[in-house]
Coordinates of C-alpha atoms and ligand atoms in Angstrom, one line a residue:
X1046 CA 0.0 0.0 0.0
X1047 CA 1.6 3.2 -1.0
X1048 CA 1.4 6.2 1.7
X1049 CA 1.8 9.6 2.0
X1050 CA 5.5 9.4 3.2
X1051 CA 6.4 6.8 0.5
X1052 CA 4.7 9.2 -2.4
X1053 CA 6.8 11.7 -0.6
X1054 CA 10.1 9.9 -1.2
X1055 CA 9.5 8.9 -4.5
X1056 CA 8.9 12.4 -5.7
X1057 CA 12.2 13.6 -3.7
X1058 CA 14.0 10.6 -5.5
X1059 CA 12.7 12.1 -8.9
X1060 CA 13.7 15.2 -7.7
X1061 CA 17.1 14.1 -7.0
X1062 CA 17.6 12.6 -10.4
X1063 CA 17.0 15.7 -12.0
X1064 CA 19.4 17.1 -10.0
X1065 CA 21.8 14.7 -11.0
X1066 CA 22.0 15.4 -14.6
X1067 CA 23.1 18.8 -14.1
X1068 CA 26.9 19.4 -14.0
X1069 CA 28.1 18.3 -10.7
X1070 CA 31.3 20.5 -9.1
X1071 CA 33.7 17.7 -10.1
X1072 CA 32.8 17.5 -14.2
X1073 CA 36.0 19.2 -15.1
X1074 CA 38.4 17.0 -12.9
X1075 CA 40.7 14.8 -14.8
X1076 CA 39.3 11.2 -13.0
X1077 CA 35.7 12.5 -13.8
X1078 CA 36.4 12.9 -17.2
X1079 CA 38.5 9.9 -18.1
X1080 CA 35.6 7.8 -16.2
X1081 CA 32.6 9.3 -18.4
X1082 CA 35.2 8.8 -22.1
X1083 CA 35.3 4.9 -20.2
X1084 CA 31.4 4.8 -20.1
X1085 CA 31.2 6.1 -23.8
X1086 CA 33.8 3.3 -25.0
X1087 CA 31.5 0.9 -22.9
X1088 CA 28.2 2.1 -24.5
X1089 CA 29.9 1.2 -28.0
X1090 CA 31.2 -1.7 -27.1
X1091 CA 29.3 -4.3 -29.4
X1092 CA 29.6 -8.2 -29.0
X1093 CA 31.3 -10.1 -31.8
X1094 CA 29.4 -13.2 -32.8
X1095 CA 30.2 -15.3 -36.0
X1096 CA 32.4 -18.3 -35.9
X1097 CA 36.1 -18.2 -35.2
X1098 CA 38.4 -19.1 -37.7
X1099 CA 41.3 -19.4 -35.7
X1100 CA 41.5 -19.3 -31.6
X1101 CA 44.6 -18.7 -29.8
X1102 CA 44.8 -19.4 -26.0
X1103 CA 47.2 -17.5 -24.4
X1104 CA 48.7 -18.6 -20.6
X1105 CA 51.0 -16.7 -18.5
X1106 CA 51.8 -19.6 -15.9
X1107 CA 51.6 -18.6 -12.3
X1108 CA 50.3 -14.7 -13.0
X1109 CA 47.3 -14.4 -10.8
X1110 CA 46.1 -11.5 -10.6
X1111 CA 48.6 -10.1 -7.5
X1112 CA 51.5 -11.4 -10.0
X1113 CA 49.7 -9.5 -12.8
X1114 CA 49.3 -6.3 -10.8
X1115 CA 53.4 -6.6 -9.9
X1116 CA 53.8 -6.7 -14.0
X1117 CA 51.7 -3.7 -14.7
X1118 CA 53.4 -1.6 -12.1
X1119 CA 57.0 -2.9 -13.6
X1120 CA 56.0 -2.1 -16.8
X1121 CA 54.7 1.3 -16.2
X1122 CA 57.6 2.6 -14.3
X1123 CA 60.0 0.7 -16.9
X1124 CA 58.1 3.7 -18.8
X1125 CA 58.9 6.5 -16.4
X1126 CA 55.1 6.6 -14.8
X1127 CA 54.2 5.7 -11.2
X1128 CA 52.6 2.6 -12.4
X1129 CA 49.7 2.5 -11.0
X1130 CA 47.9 3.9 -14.2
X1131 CA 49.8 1.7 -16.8
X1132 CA 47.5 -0.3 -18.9
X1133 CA 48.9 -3.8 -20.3
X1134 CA 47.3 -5.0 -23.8
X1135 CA 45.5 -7.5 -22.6
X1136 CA 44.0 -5.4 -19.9
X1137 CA 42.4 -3.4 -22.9
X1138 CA 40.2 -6.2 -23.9
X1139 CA 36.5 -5.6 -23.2
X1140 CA 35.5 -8.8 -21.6
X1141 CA 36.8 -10.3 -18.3
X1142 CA 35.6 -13.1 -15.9
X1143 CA 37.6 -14.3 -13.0
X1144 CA 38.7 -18.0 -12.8
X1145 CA 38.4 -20.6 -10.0
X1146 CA 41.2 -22.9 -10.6
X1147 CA 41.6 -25.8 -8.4
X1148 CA 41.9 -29.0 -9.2
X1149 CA 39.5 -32.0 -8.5
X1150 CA 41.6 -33.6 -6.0
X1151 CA 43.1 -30.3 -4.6
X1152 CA 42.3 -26.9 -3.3
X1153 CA 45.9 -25.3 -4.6
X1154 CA 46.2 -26.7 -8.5
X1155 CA 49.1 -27.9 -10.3
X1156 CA 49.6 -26.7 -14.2
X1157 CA 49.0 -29.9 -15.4
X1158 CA 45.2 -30.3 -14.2
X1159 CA 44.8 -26.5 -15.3
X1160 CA 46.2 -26.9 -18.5
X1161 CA 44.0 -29.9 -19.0
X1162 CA 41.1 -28.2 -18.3
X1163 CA 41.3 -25.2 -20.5
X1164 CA 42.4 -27.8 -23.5
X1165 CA 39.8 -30.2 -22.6
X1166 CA 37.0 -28.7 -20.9
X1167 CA 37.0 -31.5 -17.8
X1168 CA 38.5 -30.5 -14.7
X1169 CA 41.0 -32.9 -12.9
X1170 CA 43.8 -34.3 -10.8
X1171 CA 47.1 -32.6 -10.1
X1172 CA 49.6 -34.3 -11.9
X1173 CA 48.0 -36.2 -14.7
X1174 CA 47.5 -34.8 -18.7
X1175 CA 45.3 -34.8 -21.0
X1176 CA 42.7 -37.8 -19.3
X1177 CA 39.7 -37.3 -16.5
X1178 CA 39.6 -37.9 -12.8
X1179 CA 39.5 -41.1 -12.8
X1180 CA 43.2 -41.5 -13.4
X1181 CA 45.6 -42.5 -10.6
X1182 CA 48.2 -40.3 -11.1
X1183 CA 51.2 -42.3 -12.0
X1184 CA 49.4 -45.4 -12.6
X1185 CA 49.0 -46.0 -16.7
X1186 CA 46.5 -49.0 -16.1
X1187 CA 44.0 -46.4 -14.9
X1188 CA 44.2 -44.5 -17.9
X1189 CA 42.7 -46.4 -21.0
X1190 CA 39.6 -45.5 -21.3
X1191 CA 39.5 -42.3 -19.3
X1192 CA 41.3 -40.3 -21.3
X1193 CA 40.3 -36.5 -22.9
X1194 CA 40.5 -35.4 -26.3
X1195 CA 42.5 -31.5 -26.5
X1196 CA 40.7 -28.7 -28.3
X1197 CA 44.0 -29.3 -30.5
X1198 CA 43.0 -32.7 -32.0
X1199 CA 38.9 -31.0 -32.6
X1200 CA 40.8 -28.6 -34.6
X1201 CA 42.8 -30.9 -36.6
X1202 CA 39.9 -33.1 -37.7
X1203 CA 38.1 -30.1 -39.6
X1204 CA 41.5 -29.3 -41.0
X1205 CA 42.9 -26.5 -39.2
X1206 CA 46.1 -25.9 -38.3
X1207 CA 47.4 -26.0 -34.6
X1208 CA 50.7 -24.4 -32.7
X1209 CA 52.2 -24.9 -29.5
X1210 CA 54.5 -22.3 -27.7
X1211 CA 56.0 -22.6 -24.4
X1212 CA 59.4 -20.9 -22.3
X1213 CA 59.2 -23.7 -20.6
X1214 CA 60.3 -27.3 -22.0
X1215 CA 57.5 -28.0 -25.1
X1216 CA 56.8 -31.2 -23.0
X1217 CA 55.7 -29.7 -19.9
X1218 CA 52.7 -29.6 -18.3
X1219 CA 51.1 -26.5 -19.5
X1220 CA 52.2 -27.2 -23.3
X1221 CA 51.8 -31.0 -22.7
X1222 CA 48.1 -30.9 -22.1
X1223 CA 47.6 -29.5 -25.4
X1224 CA 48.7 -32.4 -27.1
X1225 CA 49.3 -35.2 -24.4
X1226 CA 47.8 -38.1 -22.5
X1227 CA 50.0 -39.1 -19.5
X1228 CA 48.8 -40.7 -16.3
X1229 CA 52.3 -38.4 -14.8
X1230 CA 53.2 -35.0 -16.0
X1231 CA 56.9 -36.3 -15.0
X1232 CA 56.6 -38.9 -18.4
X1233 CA 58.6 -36.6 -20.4
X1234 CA 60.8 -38.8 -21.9
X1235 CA 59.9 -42.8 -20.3
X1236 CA 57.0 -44.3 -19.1
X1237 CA 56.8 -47.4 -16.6
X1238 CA 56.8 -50.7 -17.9
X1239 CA 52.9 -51.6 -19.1
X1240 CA 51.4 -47.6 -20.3
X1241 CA 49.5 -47.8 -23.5
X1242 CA 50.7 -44.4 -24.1
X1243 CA 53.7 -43.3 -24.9
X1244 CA 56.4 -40.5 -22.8
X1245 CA 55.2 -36.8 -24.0
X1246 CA 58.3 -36.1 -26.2
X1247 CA 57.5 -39.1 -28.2
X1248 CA 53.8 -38.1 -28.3
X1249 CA 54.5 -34.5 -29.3
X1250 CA 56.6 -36.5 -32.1
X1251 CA 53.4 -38.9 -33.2
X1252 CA 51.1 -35.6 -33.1
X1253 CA 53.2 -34.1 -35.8
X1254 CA 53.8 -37.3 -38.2
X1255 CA 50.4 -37.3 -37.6
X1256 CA 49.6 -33.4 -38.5
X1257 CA 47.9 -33.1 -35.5
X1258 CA 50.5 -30.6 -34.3
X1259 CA 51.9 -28.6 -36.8
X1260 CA 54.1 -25.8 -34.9
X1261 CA 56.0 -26.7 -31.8
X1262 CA 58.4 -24.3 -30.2
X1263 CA 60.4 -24.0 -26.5
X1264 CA 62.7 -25.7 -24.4
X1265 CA 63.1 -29.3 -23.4
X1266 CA 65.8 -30.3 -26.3
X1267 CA 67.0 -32.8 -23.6
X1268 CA 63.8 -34.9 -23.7
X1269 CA 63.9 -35.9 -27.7
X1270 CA 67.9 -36.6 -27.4
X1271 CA 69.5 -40.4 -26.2
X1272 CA 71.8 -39.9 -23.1
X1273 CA 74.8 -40.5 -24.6
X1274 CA 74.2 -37.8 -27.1
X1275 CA 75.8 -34.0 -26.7
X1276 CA 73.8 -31.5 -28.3
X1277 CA 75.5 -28.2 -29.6
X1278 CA 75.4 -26.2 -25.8
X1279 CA 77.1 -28.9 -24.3
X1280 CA 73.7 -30.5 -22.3
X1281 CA 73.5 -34.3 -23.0
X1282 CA 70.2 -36.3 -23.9
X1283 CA 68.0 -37.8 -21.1
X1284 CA 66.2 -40.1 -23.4
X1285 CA 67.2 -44.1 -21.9
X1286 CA 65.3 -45.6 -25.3
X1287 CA 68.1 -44.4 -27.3
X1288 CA 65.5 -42.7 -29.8
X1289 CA 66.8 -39.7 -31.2
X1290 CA 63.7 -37.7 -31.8
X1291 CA 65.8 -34.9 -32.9
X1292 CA 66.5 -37.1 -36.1
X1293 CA 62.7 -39.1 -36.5
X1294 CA 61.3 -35.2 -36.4
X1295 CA 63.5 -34.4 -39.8
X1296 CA 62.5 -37.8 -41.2
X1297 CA 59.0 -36.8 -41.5
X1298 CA 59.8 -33.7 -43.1
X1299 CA 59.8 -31.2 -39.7
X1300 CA 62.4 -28.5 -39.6
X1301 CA 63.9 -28.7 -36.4
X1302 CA 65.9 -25.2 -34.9
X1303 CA 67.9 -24.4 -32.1
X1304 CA 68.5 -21.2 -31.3
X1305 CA 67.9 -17.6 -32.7
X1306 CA 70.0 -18.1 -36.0
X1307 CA 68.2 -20.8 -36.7
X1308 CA 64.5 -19.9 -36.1
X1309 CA 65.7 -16.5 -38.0
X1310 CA 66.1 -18.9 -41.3
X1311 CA 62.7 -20.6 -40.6
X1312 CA 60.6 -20.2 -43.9
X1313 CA 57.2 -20.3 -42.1
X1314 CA 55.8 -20.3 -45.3
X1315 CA 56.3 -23.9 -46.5
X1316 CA 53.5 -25.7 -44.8
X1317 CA 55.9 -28.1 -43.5
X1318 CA 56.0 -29.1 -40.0
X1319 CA 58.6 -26.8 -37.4
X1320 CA 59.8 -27.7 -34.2
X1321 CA 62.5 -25.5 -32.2
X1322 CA 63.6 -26.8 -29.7
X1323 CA 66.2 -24.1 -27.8
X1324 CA 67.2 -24.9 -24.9
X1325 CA 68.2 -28.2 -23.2
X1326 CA 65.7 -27.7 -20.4
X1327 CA 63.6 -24.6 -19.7
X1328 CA 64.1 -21.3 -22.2
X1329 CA 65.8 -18.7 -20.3
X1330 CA 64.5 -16.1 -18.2
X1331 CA 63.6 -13.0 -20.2
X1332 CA 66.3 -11.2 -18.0
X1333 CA 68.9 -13.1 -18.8
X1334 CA 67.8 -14.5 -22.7
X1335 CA 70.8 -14.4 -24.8
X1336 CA 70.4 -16.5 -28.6
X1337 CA 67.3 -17.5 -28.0
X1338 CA 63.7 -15.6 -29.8
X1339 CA 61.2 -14.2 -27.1
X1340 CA 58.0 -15.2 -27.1
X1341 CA 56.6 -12.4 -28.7
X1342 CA 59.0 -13.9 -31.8
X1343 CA 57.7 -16.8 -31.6
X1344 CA 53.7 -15.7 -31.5
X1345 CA 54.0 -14.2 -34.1
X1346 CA 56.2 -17.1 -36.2
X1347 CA 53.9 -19.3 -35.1
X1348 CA 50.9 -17.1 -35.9
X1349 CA 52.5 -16.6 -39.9
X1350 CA 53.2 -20.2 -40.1
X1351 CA 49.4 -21.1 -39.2
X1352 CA 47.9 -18.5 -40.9
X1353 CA 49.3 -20.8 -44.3
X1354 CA 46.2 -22.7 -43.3
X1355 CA 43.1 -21.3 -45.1
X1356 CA 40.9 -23.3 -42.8
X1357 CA 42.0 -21.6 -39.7
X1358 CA 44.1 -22.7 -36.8
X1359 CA 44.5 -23.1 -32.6
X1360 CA 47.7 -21.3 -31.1
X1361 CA 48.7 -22.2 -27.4
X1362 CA 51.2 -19.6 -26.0
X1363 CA 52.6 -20.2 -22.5
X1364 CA 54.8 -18.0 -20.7
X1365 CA 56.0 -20.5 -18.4
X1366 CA 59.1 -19.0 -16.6
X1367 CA 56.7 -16.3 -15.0
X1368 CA 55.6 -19.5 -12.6
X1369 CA 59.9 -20.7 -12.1
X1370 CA 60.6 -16.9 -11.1
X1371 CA 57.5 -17.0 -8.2
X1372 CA 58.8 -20.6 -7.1
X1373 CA 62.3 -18.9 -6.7
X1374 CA 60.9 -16.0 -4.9
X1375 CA 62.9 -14.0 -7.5
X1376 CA 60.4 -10.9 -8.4
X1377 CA 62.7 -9.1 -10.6
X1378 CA 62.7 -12.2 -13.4
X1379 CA 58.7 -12.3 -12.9
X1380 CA 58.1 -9.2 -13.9
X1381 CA 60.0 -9.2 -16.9
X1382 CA 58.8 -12.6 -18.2
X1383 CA 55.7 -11.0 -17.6
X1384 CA 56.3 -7.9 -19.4
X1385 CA 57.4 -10.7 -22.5
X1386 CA 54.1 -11.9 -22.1
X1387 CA 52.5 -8.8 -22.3
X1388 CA 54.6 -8.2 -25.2
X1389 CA 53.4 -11.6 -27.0
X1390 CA 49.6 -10.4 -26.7
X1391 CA 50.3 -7.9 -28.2
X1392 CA 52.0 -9.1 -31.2
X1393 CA 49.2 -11.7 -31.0
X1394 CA 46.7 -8.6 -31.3
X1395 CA 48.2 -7.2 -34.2
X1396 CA 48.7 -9.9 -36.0
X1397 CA 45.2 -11.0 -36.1
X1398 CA 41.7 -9.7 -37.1
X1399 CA 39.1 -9.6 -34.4
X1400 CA 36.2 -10.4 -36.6
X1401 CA 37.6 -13.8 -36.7
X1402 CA 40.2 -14.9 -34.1
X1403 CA 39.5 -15.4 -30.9
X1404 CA 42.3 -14.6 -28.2
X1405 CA 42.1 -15.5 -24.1
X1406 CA 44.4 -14.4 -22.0
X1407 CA 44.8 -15.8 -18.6
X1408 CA 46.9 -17.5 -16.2
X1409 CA 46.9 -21.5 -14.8
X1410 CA 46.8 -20.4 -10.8
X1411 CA 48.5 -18.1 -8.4
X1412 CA 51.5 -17.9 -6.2
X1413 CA 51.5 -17.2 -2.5
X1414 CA 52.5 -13.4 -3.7
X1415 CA 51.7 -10.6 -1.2
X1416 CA 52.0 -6.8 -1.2
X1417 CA 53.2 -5.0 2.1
X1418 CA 52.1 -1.9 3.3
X1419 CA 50.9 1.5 3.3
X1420 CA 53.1 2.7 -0.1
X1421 CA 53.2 5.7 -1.9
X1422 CA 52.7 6.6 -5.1
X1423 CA 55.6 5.6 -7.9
X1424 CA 57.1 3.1 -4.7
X1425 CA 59.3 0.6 -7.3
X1426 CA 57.4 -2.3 -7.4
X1427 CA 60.6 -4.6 -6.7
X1428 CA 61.7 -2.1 -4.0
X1429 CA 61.1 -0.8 -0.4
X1430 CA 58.0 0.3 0.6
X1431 CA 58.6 4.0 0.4
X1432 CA 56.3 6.6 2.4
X1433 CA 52.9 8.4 1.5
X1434 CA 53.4 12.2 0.4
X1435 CA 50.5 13.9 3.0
X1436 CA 52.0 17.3 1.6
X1437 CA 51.7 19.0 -1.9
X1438 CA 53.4 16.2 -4.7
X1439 CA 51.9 12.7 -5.1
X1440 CA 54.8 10.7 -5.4
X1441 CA 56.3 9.2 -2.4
X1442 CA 58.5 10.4 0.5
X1443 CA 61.5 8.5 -0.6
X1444 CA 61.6 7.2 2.9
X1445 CA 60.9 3.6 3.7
X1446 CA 58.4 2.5 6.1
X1447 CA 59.5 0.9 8.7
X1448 CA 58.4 -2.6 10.6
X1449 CA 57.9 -2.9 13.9
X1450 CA 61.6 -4.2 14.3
X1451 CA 63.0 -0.9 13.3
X1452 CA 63.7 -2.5 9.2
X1453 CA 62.4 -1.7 5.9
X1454 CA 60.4 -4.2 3.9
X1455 CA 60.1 -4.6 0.2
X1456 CA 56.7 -4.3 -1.5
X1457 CA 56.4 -7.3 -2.6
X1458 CA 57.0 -10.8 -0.1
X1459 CA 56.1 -14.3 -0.2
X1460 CA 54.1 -16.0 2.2
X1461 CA 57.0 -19.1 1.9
X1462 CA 59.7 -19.9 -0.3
X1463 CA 63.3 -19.9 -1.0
X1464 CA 63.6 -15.8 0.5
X1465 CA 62.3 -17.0 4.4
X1466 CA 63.7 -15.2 7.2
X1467 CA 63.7 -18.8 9.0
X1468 CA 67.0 -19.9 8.2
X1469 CA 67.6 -23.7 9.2
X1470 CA 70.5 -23.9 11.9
X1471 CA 73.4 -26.7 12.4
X1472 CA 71.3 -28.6 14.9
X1473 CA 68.2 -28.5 12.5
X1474 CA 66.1 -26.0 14.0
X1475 CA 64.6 -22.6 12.6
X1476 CA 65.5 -19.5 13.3
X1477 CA 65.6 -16.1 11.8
X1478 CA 66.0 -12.4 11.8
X1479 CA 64.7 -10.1 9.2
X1480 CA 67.3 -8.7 7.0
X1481 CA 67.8 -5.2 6.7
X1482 CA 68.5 -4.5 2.9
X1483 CA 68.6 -1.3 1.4
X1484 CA 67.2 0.2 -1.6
X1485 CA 70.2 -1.0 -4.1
X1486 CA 70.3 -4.4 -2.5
X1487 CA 66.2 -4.6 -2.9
X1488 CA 65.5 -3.9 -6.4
X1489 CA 68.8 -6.1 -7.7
X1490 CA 67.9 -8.5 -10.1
X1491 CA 69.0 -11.4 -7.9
X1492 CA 66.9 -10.4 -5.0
X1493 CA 65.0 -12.8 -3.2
X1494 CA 61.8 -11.4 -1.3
X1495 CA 61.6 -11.4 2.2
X1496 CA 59.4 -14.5 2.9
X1497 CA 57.9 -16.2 5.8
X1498 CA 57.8 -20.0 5.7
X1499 CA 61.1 -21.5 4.4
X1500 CA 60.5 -23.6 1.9
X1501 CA 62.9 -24.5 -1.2
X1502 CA 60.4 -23.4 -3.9
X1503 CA 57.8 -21.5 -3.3
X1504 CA 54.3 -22.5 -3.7
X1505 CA 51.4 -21.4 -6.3
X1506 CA 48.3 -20.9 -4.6
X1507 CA 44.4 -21.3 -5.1
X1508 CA 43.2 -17.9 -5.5
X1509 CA 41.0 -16.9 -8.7
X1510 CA 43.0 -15.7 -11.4
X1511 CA 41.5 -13.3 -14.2
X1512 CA 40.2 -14.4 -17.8
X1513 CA 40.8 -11.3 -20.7
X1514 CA 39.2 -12.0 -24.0
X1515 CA 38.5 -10.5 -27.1
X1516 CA 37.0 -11.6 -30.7
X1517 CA 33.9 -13.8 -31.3
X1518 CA 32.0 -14.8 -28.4
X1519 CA 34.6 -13.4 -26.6
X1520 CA 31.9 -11.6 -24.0
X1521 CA 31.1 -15.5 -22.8
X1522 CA 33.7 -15.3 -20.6
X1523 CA 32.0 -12.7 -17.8
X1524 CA 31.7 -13.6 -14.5
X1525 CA 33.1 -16.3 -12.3
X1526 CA 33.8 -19.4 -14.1
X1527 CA 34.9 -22.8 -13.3
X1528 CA 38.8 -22.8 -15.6
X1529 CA 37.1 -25.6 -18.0
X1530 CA 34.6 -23.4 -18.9
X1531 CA 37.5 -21.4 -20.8
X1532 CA 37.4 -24.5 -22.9
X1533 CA 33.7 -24.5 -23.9
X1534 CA 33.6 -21.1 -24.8
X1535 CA 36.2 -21.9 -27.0
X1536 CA 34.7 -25.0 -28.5
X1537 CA 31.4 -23.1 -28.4
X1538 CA 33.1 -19.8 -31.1
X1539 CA 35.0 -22.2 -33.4
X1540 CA 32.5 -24.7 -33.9
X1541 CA 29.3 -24.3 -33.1
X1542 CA 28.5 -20.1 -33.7
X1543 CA 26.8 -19.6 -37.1
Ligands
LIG1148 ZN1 54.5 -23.9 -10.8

């Protein structure tokens, strides 16, 4: 029943709407004005529907979205701002969903039952590749019959092309689930006596004789070499078998590289299979790459060489050394393999068409990254937590805050890992006082944050992570989705859209 008092309200409410639309105080102030240009880009903002002709999934391994917020303050301040403001490419994209990543058996996820899930649309174990729950990890007689097929393989049978990238080895767990079925993401080069499938390096070799992989590029050279042989940096095989998969690649017509010279000669015109292979295990950090392409490179190789394919084609990109850097507790070689990243999107961008390809961004899971204090503005990210400016400027004091034990701490800490202030003592016990470093000491490239809980490598963690999309059906990925989901929206643009 409406009454006096509520009739009363509404017409003030009216009242204050009006009022609204005339030119509040603030209309002319900077933050005011870059919000209402935001609203009109928002207002155009149409969705793209069609199918997708090509779809390239692109996964920054361990860059939650505290890892992601390190990167964009490190690359803004790489280019003189505070930070804060800087905008990464991928951050431009109009459509965003946040990501629960755990796996089925466990609360913090490993890469290999993330990686499945975005490739295969089913979430599962930690550990195992490329097959369901139902796996034992480890144990290959649980495997026949429970295995996943890979977005990969759906792309191949309608004849499209498909590209793997990694930093890390090519036969790890993120790049492994696009092609792989392993009951242990440790398979790389030998199985136990009795699995129907083979060890990943030999599957990633089938794929291509196969063409089910057509572009394969990363580290892990030590994987498709027999032990007793050297390759050209010195780093000997691993493979027992004696296979050289090295040589069986060039047999079935693959051009196999190793290092920059080499992928500089690739003709990625020829429709022939390519693998490079650069580094013996891992690719190097961006900080310290020397002869080897970056990722961006080899996005956009990869993206040239799959474009050959009038029918379309799936790229996955990982940048997998962003995750080896958090494990070290080493923030200054995150950042800038997450700045590479950033710089692979973007090559990704402009080397595609938006009417018709399809690019995610997004990460696998988190690290147990946290950021300290009460800092001001244009604080370096990999430094000490400078002080707030109450006066006239904005940027900081230049003065670290200090901890209750009369030290400085750095921005950026881990909860545990290699930088603890536990240090283990002679009769096996813990104990620790916090380091004092300066500013010089803080932001060099072999710093280790300050961290509590010793641990050799430090851990990922379970916390969402974001999604970034753009191109067809792109705005299905809104909200907070399960990480398999990424899979279905996927499947849903380059199949099933009209
Ligand atoms: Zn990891």
């Amino acid at each position: 029943m409406k009454t006096l008092s509520t009739l009363m309200l509404s017409a003030a409410f009216i009242a204050s709407a009006a009022a609204a639309q005339d030119t509040p105080a603030q209309a002319e102030n900077r933050w005011f004005t870059d919000g209402q240009a935001r609203l009109q880009e928002a207002l155009a903002q149409q969705p793209i529907e069609g199918r997708a002709r090509n779809v390239i999934l692109m996964i920054a391994d361990g860059n939650g979205v505290g890892t992601n917020y390190a990167t964009r303050l490190f690359h803004g301040q790489q280019n003189g701002n505070f930070g804060d403001e800087n905008v990464l490419p991928y951050e431009t994209m109009p459509n965003l969903g946040l990501v629960k990543t755990y796996n089925v058996n466990a609360q913090t996820p490993d890469s290999a039952g993330t990686g499945t899930a975005m490739h295969a649309g089913v979430k599962t174990d930690a550990g195992v590749i490329g097959v369901d729950e139902d796996v034992v990890r480890g144990d290959c007689s649980t495997v026949p019959g429970n295995e996943v097929t890979s977005i990969a393989a759906m792309m191949t049978d309608v004849g499209r092309s498909v590209g793997v990238v990694s930093t890390a080895r090519i036969t790890h767990a993120t790049p492994a689930s696009s092609y792989a079925v392993s009951a242990d993401r440790n398979f790389e080069d030998s199985v136990p006596e009795g699995c129907a499938h083979t060890d990943i390096a030999t599957q990633l070799i089938d794929a291509m004789e196969a063409g089910t992989i057509d572009l394969a590029m990363g580290g892990g050279r030590r994987h498709f070499l027999p032990e007793d042989v050297t390759d050209a940096e010195g780093s000997n095989g691993r493979r027992a078998d004696g296979t050289n998969l090295v040589e069986r690649a060039e047999s079935i017509g693959a051009t196999v590289v190793f290092d920059q010279e080499g992928f500089d000669a690739l003709d990625l015109t020829a429709g022939t299979p390519v693998l490079g292979l650069f580094e013996s295990s891992h690719m190097q950090y961006e900080a310290d790459r020397d002869g080897e392409p970056s990722l961006a490179e080899m996005t956009t190789a990869a993206i040239e060489a799959l474009s050959q394919n009038e029918e379309g084609f799936f790229l996955s990109v990982e940048a997998g050394r962003v995750d080896h850097a958090n494990h070290g507790g080493n923030l200054a070689r995150v950042v800038r393999d997450g700045v590479a990243f950033a710089e692979a999107v973007q090559a990704a961008m402009d080397a595609t068409d938006p009417s018709e390809t399809l690019i995610i961004v997004t990460a696998d899971h988190e690290h147990a990254i946290a950021f300290n204090g009460y800092c001001g503005r244009g604080t370096d990210i990999l430094g000490l937590c400078m002080g707030v400016n109450d006066g006239d400027g904005i940027e900081h004091t230049g003065e670290p805050e200090l901890a209750d034990d009369g030290k400085p701490y750095s921005v950026v800490g881990y909860l545990n890992g290699p930088g603890s202030v536990l240090i283990e003592q002679t009769d096996g016990s813990f104990f620790g006082t916090r380091p004092n470093p300066d500013q010089g000491e803080a932001t060099d490239l072999e710093y280790l944050q300050q961290a509590l809980i010793p641990k050799g490598s430090e851990t990922h963690s379970g916390e969402d992570v974001a999604v970034y999309a753009m191109g067809p059906w792109a705005h299905l990925l809104n909200g907070t989705i399960e990480q398999n989901f990424i899979f279905h929206v996927m499947h849903y643009a380059a199949f099933e859209a009209e």
